[in-house]
Amino acid sequence: MKITPDLLKAHDYNRKMRALSRKGAALKKKSRELNEVLNATLKKCAELLNPNKDKQK
């Protein structure tokens, strides 16, 4: 197989796209984790602010 400038560009492009894809997946995972922590924190705050609400149920 002959190596041409176009082939090198395509290889570099594919490499960069894979790297971006991995970064995107890592960001999604981190975002999901942060969202779960935020939801837990908000629930805890709601419980602390409205302690009587839970007792009424």
mmCIF file of C-alpha atoms in Angstrom:
data_model
loop_
_atom_site.group_PDB
_atom_site.id
_atom_site.type_symbol
_atom_site.label_atom_id
_atom_site.label_comp_id
_atom_site.label_asym_id
_atom_site.label_seq_id
_atom_site.Cartn_x
_atom_site.Cartn_y
_atom_site.Cartn_z
ATOM 1 C CA MET A 1 0.000 0.000 0.000
ATOM 2 C CA LYS A 2 1.392 3.352 -1.028
ATOM 3 C CA ILE A 3 1.435 6.063 1.634
ATOM 4 C CA THR A 4 0.070 9.330 0.311
ATOM 5 C CA PRO A 5 -0.543 12.684 2.009
ATOM 6 C CA ASP A 6 -4.300 12.045 1.757
ATOM 7 C CA LEU A 7 -3.909 8.713 3.525
ATOM 8 C CA LEU A 8 -1.929 10.367 6.328
ATOM 9 C CA LYS A 9 -4.576 13.076 6.668
ATOM 10 C CA ALA A 10 -7.333 10.460 6.889
ATOM 11 C CA HIS A 11 -5.390 8.487 9.497
ATOM 12 C CA ASP A 12 -4.782 11.633 11.562
ATOM 13 C CA TYR A 13 -8.446 12.608 11.258
ATOM 14 C CA ASN A 14 -9.595 9.166 12.420
ATOM 15 C CA ARG A 15 -7.173 9.261 15.336
ATOM 16 C CA LYS A 16 -8.417 12.684 16.416
ATOM 17 C CA MET A 17 -12.065 11.653 16.083
ATOM 18 C CA ARG A 18 -11.487 8.557 18.244
ATOM 19 C CA ALA A 19 -9.762 10.698 20.873
ATOM 20 C CA LEU A 20 -12.666 13.164 20.867
ATOM 21 C CA SER A 21 -15.128 10.301 21.139
ATOM 22 C CA ARG A 22 -13.305 8.934 24.192
ATOM 23 C CA LYS A 23 -13.255 12.391 25.783
ATOM 24 C CA GLY A 24 -16.963 12.789 25.069
ATOM 25 C CA ALA A 25 -17.757 9.450 26.691
ATOM 26 C CA ALA A 26 -15.682 10.359 29.748
ATOM 27 C CA LEU A 27 -17.470 13.711 30.012
ATOM 28 C CA LYS A 28 -20.875 12.034 29.774
ATOM 29 C CA LYS A 29 -19.931 9.635 32.548
ATOM 30 C CA LYS A 30 -18.637 12.445 34.763
ATOM 31 C CA SER A 31 -21.734 14.524 34.032
ATOM 32 C CA ARG A 32 -23.972 11.603 35.027
ATOM 33 C CA GLU A 33 -22.036 11.122 38.275
ATOM 34 C CA LEU A 34 -22.242 14.823 39.125
ATOM 35 C CA ASN A 35 -25.951 14.855 38.324
ATOM 36 C CA GLU A 36 -26.558 11.942 40.719
ATOM 37 C CA VAL A 37 -24.639 13.716 43.485
ATOM 38 C CA LEU A 38 -26.531 16.939 42.841
ATOM 39 C CA ASN A 39 -29.888 15.135 43.006
ATOM 40 C CA ALA A 40 -28.940 13.455 46.282
ATOM 41 C CA THR A 41 -27.813 16.803 47.710
ATOM 42 C CA LEU A 42 -31.034 18.510 46.655
ATOM 43 C CA LYS A 43 -33.136 15.729 48.219
ATOM 44 C CA LYS A 44 -31.192 16.045 51.455
ATOM 45 C CA CYS A 45 -31.681 19.833 51.445
ATOM 46 C CA ALA A 46 -35.402 19.391 50.867
ATOM 47 C CA GLU A 47 -35.600 16.955 53.796
ATOM 48 C CA LEU A 48 -33.749 19.386 56.056
ATOM 49 C CA LEU A 49 -35.904 22.332 55.015
ATOM 50 C CA ASN A 50 -39.209 20.449 55.270
ATOM 51 C CA PRO A 51 -38.854 17.852 58.033
ATOM 52 C CA ASN A 52 -42.606 17.836 58.781
ATOM 53 C CA LYS A 53 -43.540 16.915 55.211
ATOM 54 C CA ASP A 54 -42.067 13.414 55.528
ATOM 55 C CA LYS A 55 -43.755 12.802 58.900
ATOM 56 C CA GLN A 56 -47.187 13.615 57.432
ATOM 57 C CA LYS A 57 -46.981 10.837 54.838
#
